[in-house]
XYZ file of C-alpha atoms in Angstrom:
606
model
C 13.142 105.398 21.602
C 10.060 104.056 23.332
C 10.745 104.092 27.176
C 10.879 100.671 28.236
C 11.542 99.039 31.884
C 14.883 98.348 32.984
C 16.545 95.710 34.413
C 16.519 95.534 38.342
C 19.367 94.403 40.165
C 17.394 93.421 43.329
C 16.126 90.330 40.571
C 16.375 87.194 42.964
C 19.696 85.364 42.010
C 19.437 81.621 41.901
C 22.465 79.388 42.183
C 24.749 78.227 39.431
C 22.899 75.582 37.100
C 22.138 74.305 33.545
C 20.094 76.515 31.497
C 18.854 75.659 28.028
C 19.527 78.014 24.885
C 16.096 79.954 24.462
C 14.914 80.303 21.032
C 12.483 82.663 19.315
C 11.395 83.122 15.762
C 10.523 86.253 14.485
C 8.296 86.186 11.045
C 9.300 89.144 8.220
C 6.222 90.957 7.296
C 4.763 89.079 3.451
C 5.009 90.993 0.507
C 2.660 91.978 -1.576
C 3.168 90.091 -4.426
C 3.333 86.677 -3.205
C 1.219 84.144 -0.556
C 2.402 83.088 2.824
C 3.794 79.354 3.432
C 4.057 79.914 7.586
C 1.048 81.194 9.656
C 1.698 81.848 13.262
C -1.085 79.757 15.818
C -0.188 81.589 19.066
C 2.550 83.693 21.458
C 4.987 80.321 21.060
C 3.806 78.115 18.093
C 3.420 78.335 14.164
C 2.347 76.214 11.396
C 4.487 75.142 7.777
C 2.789 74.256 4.917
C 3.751 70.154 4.083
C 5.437 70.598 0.816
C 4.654 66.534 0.399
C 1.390 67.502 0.819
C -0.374 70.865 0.527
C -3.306 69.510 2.967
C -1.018 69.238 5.922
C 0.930 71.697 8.069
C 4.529 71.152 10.219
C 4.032 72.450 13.762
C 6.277 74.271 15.520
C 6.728 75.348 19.306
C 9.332 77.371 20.349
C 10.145 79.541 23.670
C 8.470 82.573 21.947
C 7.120 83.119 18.678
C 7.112 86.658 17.033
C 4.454 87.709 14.220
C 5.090 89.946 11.879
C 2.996 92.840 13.539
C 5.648 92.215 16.370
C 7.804 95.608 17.309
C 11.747 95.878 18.018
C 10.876 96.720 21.549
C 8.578 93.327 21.993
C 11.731 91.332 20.693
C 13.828 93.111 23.116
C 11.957 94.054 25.927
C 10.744 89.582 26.502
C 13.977 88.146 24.940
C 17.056 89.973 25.589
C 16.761 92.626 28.266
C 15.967 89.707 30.865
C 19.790 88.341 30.352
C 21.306 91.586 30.874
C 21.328 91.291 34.825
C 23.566 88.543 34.332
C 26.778 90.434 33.693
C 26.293 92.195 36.469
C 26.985 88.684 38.287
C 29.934 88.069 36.236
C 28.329 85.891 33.670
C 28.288 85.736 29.904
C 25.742 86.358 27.681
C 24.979 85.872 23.920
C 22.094 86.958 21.143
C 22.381 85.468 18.062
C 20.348 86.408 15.084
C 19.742 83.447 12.479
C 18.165 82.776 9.068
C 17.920 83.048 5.540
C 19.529 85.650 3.975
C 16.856 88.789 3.309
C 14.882 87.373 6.506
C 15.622 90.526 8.880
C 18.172 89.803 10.821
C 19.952 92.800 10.514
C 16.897 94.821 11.397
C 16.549 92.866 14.111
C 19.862 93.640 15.611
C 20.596 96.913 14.240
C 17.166 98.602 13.752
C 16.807 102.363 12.410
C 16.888 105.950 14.356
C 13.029 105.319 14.263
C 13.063 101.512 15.227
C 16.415 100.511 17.161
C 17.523 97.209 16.958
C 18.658 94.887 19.774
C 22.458 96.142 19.542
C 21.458 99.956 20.428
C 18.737 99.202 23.617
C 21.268 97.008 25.062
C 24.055 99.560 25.154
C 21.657 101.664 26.837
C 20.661 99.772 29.249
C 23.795 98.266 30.372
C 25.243 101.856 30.822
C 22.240 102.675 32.747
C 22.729 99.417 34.595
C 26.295 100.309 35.525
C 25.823 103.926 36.546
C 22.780 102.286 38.857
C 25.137 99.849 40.479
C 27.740 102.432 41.034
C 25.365 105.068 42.569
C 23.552 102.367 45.041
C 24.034 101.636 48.818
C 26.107 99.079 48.132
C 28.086 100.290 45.492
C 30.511 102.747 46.871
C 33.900 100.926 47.101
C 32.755 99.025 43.694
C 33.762 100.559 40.410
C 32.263 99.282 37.118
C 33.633 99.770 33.323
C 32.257 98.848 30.290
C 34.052 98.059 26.959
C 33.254 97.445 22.996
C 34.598 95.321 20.861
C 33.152 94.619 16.903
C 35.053 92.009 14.811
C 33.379 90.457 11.742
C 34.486 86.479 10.157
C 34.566 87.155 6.366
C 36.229 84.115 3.942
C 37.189 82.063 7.668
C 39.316 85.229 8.833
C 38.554 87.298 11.940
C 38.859 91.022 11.049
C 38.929 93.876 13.600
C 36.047 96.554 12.398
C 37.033 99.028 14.942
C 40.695 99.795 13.103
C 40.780 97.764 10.064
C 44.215 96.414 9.138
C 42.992 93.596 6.785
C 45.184 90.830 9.241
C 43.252 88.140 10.383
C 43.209 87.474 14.215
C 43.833 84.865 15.677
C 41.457 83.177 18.537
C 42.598 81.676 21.638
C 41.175 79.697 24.647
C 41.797 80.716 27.776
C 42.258 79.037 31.264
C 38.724 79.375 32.195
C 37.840 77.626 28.297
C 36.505 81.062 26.926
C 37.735 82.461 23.825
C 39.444 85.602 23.567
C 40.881 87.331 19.783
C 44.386 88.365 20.332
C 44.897 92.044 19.009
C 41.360 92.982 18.650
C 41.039 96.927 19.576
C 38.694 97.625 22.845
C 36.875 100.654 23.329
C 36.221 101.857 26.675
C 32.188 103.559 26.823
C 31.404 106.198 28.899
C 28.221 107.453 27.183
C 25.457 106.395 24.895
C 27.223 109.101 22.390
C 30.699 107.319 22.587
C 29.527 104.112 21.751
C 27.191 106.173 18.819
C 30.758 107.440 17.796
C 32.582 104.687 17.516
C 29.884 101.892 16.200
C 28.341 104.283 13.315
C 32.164 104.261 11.820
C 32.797 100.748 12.353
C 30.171 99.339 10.619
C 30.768 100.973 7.341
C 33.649 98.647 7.932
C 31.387 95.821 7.403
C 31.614 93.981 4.113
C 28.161 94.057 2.162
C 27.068 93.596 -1.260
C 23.699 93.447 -3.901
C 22.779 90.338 -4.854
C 19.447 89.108 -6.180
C 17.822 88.705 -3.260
C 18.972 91.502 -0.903
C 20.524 94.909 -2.394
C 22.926 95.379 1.066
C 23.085 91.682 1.737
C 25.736 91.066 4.599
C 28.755 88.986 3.356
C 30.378 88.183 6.712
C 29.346 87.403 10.193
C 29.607 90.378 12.654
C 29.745 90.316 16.111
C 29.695 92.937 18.750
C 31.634 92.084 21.973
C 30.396 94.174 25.117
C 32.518 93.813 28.229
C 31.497 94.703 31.847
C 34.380 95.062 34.309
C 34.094 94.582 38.184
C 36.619 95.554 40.637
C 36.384 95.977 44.294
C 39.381 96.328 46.814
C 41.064 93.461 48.756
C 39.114 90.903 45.578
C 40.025 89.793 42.209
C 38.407 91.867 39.953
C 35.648 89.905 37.753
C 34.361 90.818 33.818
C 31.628 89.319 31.756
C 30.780 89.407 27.935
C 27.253 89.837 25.989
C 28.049 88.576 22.396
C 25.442 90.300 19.988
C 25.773 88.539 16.912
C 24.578 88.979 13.513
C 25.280 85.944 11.210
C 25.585 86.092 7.477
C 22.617 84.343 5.858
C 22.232 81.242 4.267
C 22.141 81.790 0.192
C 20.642 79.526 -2.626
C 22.826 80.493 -5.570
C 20.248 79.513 -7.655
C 17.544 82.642 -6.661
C 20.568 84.795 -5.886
C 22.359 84.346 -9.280
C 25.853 84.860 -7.702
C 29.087 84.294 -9.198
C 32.464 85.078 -9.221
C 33.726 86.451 -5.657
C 29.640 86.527 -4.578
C 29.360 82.712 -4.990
C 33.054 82.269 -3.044
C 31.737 83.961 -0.512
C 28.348 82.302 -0.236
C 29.843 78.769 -0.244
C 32.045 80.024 2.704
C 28.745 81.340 4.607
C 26.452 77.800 3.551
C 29.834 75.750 5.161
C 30.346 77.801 8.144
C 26.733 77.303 8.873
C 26.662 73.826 7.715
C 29.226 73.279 11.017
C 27.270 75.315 13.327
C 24.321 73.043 12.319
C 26.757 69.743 13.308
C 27.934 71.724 16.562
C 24.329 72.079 17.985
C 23.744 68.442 16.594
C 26.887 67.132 18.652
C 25.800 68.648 21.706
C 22.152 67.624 21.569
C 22.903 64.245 21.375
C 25.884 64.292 23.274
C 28.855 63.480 21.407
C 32.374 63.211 22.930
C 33.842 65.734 20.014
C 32.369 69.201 19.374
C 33.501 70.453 16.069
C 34.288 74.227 17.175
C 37.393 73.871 15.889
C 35.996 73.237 11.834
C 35.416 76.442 11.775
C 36.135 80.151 13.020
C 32.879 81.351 13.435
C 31.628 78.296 15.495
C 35.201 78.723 17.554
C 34.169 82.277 18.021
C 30.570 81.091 19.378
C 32.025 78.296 21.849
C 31.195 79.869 24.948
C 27.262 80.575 23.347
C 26.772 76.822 22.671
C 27.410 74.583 25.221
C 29.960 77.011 26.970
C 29.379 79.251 29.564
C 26.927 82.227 28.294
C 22.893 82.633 29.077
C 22.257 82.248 25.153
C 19.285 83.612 22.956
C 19.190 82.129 19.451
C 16.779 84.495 17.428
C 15.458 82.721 13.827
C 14.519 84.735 11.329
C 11.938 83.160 8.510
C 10.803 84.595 5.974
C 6.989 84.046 4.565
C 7.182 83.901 0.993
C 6.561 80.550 -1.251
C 10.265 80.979 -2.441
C 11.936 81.161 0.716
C 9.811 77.529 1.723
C 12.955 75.338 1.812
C 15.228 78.217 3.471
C 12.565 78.618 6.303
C 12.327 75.013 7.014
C 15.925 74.782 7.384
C 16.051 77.484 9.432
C 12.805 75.680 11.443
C 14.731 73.138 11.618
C 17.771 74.358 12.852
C 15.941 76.442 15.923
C 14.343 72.853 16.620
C 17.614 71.821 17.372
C 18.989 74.285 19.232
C 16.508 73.789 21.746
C 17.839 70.999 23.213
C 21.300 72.770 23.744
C 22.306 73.001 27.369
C 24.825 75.644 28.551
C 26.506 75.904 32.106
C 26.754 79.334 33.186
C 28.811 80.223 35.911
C 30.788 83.420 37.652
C 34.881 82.857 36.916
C 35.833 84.336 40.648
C 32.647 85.499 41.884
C 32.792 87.917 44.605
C 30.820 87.280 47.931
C 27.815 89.952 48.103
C 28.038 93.022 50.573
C 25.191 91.722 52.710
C 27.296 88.447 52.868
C 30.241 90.277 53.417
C 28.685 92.312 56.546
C 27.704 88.828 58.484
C 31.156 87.331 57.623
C 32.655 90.732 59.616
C 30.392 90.483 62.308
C 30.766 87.001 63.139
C 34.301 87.680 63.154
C 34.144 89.932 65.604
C 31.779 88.099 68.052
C 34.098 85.162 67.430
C 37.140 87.703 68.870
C 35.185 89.178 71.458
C 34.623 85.124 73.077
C 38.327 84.132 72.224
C 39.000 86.870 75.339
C 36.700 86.039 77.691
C 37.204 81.768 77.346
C 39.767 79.363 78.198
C 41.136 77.497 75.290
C 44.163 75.424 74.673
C 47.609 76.780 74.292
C 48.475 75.180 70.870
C 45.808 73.725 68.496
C 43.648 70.948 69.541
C 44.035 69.122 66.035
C 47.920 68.315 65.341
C 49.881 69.721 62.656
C 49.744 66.946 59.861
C 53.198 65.759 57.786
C 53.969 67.567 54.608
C 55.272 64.611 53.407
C 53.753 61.305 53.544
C 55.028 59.253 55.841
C 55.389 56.053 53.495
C 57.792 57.853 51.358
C 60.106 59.202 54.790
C 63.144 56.988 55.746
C 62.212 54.777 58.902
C 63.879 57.221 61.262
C 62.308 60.386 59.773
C 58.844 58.580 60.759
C 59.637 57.866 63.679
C 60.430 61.932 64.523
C 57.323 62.898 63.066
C 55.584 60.630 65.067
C 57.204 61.725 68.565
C 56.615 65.257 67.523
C 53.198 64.935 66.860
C 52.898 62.654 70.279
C 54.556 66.104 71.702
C 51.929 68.047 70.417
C 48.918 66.585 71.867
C 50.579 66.211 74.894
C 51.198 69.965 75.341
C 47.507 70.542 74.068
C 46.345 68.112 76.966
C 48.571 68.942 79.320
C 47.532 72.601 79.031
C 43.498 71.900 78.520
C 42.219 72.933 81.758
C 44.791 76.135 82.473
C 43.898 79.199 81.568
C 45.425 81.090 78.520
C 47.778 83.879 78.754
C 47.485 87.079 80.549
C 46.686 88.418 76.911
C 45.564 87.298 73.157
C 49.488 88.704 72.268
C 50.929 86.655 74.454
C 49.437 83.773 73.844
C 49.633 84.697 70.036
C 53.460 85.037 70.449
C 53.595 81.822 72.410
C 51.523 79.668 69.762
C 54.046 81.477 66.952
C 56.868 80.086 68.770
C 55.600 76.568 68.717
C 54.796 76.453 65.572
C 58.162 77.732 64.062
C 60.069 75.307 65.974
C 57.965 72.444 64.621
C 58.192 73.752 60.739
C 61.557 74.000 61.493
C 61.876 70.621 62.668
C 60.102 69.424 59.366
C 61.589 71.392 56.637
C 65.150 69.652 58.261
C 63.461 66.458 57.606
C 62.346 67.409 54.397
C 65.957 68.187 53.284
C 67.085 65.303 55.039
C 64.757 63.098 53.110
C 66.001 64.921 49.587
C 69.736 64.430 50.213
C 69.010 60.649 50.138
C 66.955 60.420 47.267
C 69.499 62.032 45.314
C 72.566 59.899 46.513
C 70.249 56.737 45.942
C 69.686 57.914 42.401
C 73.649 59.256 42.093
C 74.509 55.338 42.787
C 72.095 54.173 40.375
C 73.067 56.011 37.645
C 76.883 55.332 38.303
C 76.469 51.375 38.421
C 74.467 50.833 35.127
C 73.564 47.403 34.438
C 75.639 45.920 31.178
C 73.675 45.593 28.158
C 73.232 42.142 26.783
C 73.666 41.109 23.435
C 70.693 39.263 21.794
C 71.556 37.261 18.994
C 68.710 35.606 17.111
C 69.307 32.943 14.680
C 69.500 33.203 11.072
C 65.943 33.312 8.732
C 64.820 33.887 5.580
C 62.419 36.759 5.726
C 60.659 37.524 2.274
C 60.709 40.924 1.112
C 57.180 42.311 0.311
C 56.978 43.505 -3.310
C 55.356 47.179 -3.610
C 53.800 48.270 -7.006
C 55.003 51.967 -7.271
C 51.833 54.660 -8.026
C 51.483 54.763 -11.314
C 50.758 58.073 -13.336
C 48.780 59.131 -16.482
C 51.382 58.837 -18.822
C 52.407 55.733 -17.589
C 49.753 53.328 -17.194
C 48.882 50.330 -15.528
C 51.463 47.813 -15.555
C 50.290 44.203 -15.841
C 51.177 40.699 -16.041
C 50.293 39.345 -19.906
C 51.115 36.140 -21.401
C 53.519 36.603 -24.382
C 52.319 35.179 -27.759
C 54.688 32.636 -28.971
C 53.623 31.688 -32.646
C 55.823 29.409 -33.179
C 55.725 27.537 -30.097
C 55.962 24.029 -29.504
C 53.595 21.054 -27.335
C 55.941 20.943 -23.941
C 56.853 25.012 -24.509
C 57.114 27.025 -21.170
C 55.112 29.625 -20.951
C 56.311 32.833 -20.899
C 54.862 35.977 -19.534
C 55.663 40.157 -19.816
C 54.931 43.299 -18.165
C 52.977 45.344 -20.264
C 51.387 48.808 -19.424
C 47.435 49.074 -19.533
C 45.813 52.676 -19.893
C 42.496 50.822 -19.743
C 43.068 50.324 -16.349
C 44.259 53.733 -15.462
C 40.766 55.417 -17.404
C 38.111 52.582 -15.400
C 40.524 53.743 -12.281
C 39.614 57.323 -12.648
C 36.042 56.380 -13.654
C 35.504 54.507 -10.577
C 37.313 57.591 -8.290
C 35.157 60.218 -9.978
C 32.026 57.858 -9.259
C 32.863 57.553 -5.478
C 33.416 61.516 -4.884
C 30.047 62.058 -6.794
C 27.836 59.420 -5.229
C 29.996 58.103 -1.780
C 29.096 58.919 1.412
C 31.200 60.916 4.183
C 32.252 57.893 5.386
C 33.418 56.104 2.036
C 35.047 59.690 0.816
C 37.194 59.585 4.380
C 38.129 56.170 3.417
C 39.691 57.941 0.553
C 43.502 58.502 1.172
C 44.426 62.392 0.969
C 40.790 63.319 1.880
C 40.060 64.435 5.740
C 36.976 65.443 7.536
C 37.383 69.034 6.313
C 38.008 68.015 2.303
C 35.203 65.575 2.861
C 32.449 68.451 3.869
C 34.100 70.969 1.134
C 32.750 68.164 -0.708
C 30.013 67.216 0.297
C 28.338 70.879 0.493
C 30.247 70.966 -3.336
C 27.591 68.568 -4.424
C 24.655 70.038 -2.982
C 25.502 73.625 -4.247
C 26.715 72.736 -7.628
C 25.884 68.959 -8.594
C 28.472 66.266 -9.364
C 32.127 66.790 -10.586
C 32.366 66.368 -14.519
C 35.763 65.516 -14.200
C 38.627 64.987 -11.540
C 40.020 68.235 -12.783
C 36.949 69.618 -11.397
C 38.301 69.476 -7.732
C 40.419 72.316 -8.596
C 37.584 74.722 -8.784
C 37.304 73.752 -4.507
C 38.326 76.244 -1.899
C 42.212 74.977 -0.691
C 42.199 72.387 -3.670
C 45.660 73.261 -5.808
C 46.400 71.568 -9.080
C 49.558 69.633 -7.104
C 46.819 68.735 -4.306
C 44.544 66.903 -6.697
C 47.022 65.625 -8.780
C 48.265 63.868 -5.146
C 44.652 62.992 -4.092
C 44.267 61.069 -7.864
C 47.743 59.397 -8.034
C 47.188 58.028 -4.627
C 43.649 56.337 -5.013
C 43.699 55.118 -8.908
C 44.999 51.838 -7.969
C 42.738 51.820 -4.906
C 39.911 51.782 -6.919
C 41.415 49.185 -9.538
C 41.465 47.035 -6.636
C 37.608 47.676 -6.405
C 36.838 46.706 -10.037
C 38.841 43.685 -10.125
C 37.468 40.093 -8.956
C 39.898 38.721 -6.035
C 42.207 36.240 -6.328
C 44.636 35.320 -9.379
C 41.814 35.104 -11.833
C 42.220 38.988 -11.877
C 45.491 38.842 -14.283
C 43.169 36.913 -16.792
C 40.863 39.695 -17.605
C 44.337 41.197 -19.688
C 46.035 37.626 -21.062
């Protein structure tokens, strides 16, 4: 490894305050074989050919923009290794690595023995950070750990990597709003070598597999959880988290020719991202709900986006003609994430030493004048009531009031005399005061709590007599309800019944008569709304929430529209008995929709 400069911890620390996510875009090297659709303009900006119109060019402008004669050490050194100092302070910290899949993120975050990636460097340096801090002037009643974590999301569970077991975790919020994963194994670091030792086994862990586009093509979102622990005697002990994630990439089935498990998998990826994409849109624009909840990974990443980490989204594009649409999504997405804002701040920051020196000495000059002046024998300001005084009996106020007249008599009366013979003394002397009037108060307080309770023991023992309402009689019509029908059974309708033989003044007579005409335009007009209707007409749907209603959605843009309603089956969560519900429950729903209002409806079928 190149040498490289390390972080300083004498960086000037600014106060607590919003910082936007910074995001860079790092361009794969083109192959051979094919011509570039992106073409970098400077350090921050790049240019995407208009696929409307070959003659124009998308512009782009990001925090920093990365060619592809750009190192690992230029990613690291001017986009990561500033963030570092942060944990230090007890803040969080996140890199995420984004894109297509075959774009480079893994290389980006994992590197080789000749090139390392953003996951090794940072070990490094936080190590050498740590032993740093513990070695300095200031560091010799602080002690400093640091921790590993490495988790992956594969199918929407969270798998530990470190000891496999195959259960999926479960993820928690804490007081302070982080996230935590219950049961994940931590690994406390020492050395570069023991993180070497434990990683390089873990990540064979990983699940990977060939597809058309990418021979070790990552199936699952990984993420490496470093911890930093502070402790210090006499003060809470403080940690902080960097979050070095590599995300799955986004897959069109249609150049990766998967199937089977492959294409499960890669619908799970394309939705998981699909709700990171409507988390950074939410908090752009401000919504009141943040869907972290629709999904794990984006639950995972809620202290990254709009939490409480200094966040680096890396984007990954790729050049080639074929990836065009992938790398404007991906454009796209980084656009976006721009205009997230996240709060960073220290959960129980500790003062600094320098800070902690002046608070000692002023103390002591502080002591050194209380001996030498004349001060009042009690405090100047009076002890205030523990209990308001609106909710004391008349009496009780009354005693508070006389014993805080008391008080500032004795502090006036005592004002120009000076104080004890010595600080014990007149310690001892303020002691005593202030026991008897606690004493005094907590009486009053017990007083006060013995009433409430015998004003509530009458209440309760002289209920008021319940008093019989009796309405008059009324005819109230009973609603008629049409039970669902099913397949077998049809429609049933209202037909006229043929009377051949009828007469001039003959009544008419009508029948109920079952229509499977009704039931097929039914299921014609369901299948037509779940093809073509919007989220919002497909929530309208009964049986179908905002999570069926993106399956979906994303359904349709992966595979085109359902053939039939059967097809719903072939979903992720969508049982036979599920869909079977979801039909029986709208088919008259959307009868309702073909049929013109009002009576003129039975017509259609007389």
């Amino acid at each position: 490894m190149q040498s490289q400069p390390r972080p300083s911890m004498k960086e000037h620390r600014q106060p607590d305050a919003p910082v936007p996510v910074r995001v860079c875009v790092r361009l794969r090297p083109c192959s051979k074989d094919s011509e570039p659709c992106v073409r970098g303009l400077d350090s921050r900006s790049l240019e995407l050919v208009n696929w409307r119109n070959a003659k124009e060019t998308f512009k782009y402008q990001f925090d920093t923009f990365y060619g592809d004669t750009a190192t690992q050490q230029d990613v690291y050194c001017s986009s990561v290794q500033p963030i570092l100092h942060h944990l230090l302070q007890g803040q969080n910290a996140s890199v995420l690595a984004y894109g297509p899949t075959g774009a480079g993120k893994t290389h980006t975050m994992l590197g080789s023995p000749q090139q390392p990636g953003v996951i090794p460097r940072a070990v490094r340096d936080i190590l050498h950070m740590v032993r740093e801090a513990g070695c300095g002037p200031d560091g010799h009643n602080c002690s400093y750990s640091v921790s590993m974590s490495y988790l992956e999301v594969y199918q929407e569970k969270v798998l530990d990597l470190l000891e496999p077991s195959g259960r999926d975790l479960v993820l928690r919020e804490t007081p302070d709003r982080s996230i935590m994963v219950t049961g994940l194994t931590e690994q406390e670091l020492s050395s570069f070598h023991d993180f070497e030792k434990h990683f390089l086994l873990a990540s064979r862990n990983r699940t990977v597999a060939s597809t058309g586009l990418n021979s070790r093509s990552s199936r699952s979102h990984a993420a490496l959880v470093l911890r930093v622990a502070q402790s210090r005697p006499l003060v809470p002990a403080r940690s902080a988290k960097l979050q070095l994630v590599d995300l799955a990439g986004c897959e069109d089935n249609r150049l990766t020719g998967n199937c089977g498990l492959r294409l499960r998998e890669s619908s799970v990826i394309n939705t998981s991202l699909l709700v990171l994409g409507k988390v950074v849109d939410a908090l752009r624009l401000g919504r009141p709900r943040v869907p972290y909840r629709d999904s794990k990974l984006t639950r995972l990443l809620q202290d990254s986006l709009g939490g409480s980490a200094h966040s680096v989204v890396i984007a990954h594009v790729a050049p080639e003609q074929r990836f065009y649409f992938d790398t404007l999504t991906t454009l796209n997405f980084a656009t976006r994430s721009k205009q997230v804002v996240n709060k960073p701040f220290a959960p129980g920051a500790l003062p600094e030493p320098a800070a902690e020196k002046t608070l000692q000495k002023e103390n002591s000059d502080k002591q050194k004048q209380s001996t030498s002046k004349e001060g009042p024998l009690v405090a100047e300001k009076p002890l205030g009531a523990l209990l308001p005084l609106d909710q004391l009996e008349p009496s009780l106020v009354q005693r508070v009031l006389r014993l805080e007249e008391l008080e500032r008599q004795q502090g006036a009366g005592h004002r120009g005399l000076p104080l004890l013979g010595t600080p014990k003394a007149e310690r001892k002397a303020l002691l005593r005061c202030l026991e008897e009037t606690q004493a005094e108060l907590e009486k009053m307080r017990q007083q006060q709590k013995e009433l409430e309770a015998k004003e509530l023991l009458r209440a309760a023992s002289t209920p008021e007599p319940p008093q019989a309402i009796v309405l008059p009689m009324r005819q109230v019509p009973i609603p008629q309800k049409r039970a669902p029908p099913t397949e077998d059974e049809g429609i049933l309708v209202l037909k006229r019944r043929s009377d051949p033989g009828g007469t001039e003044n003959a009544v008419p007579s009508w029948e109920l008569t079952r229509c499977q005409e009704l039931m097929v335009r039914g299921h014609q007009k369901l299948l037509e709304l779940l093809n073509q209707g919007s989220t919002r007409e497909l929530l309208s749907l009964k049986r179908i929430g905002p999570r069926t209603a993106e399956l979906i959605m994303a359904w349709r843009e992966q595979h085109g529209p359902f053939v039939t309603l059967q097809d719903l089956q072939r979903m992720e969560t969508m049982t036979a008995k599920k869909v079977a519900t979801l039909i029986k429950a709208n088919t008259l729903d959307c009868i309702q929709m073909l049929l013109p209002p009002g009576p003129s409806a039975l017509s259609l079928f007389s």
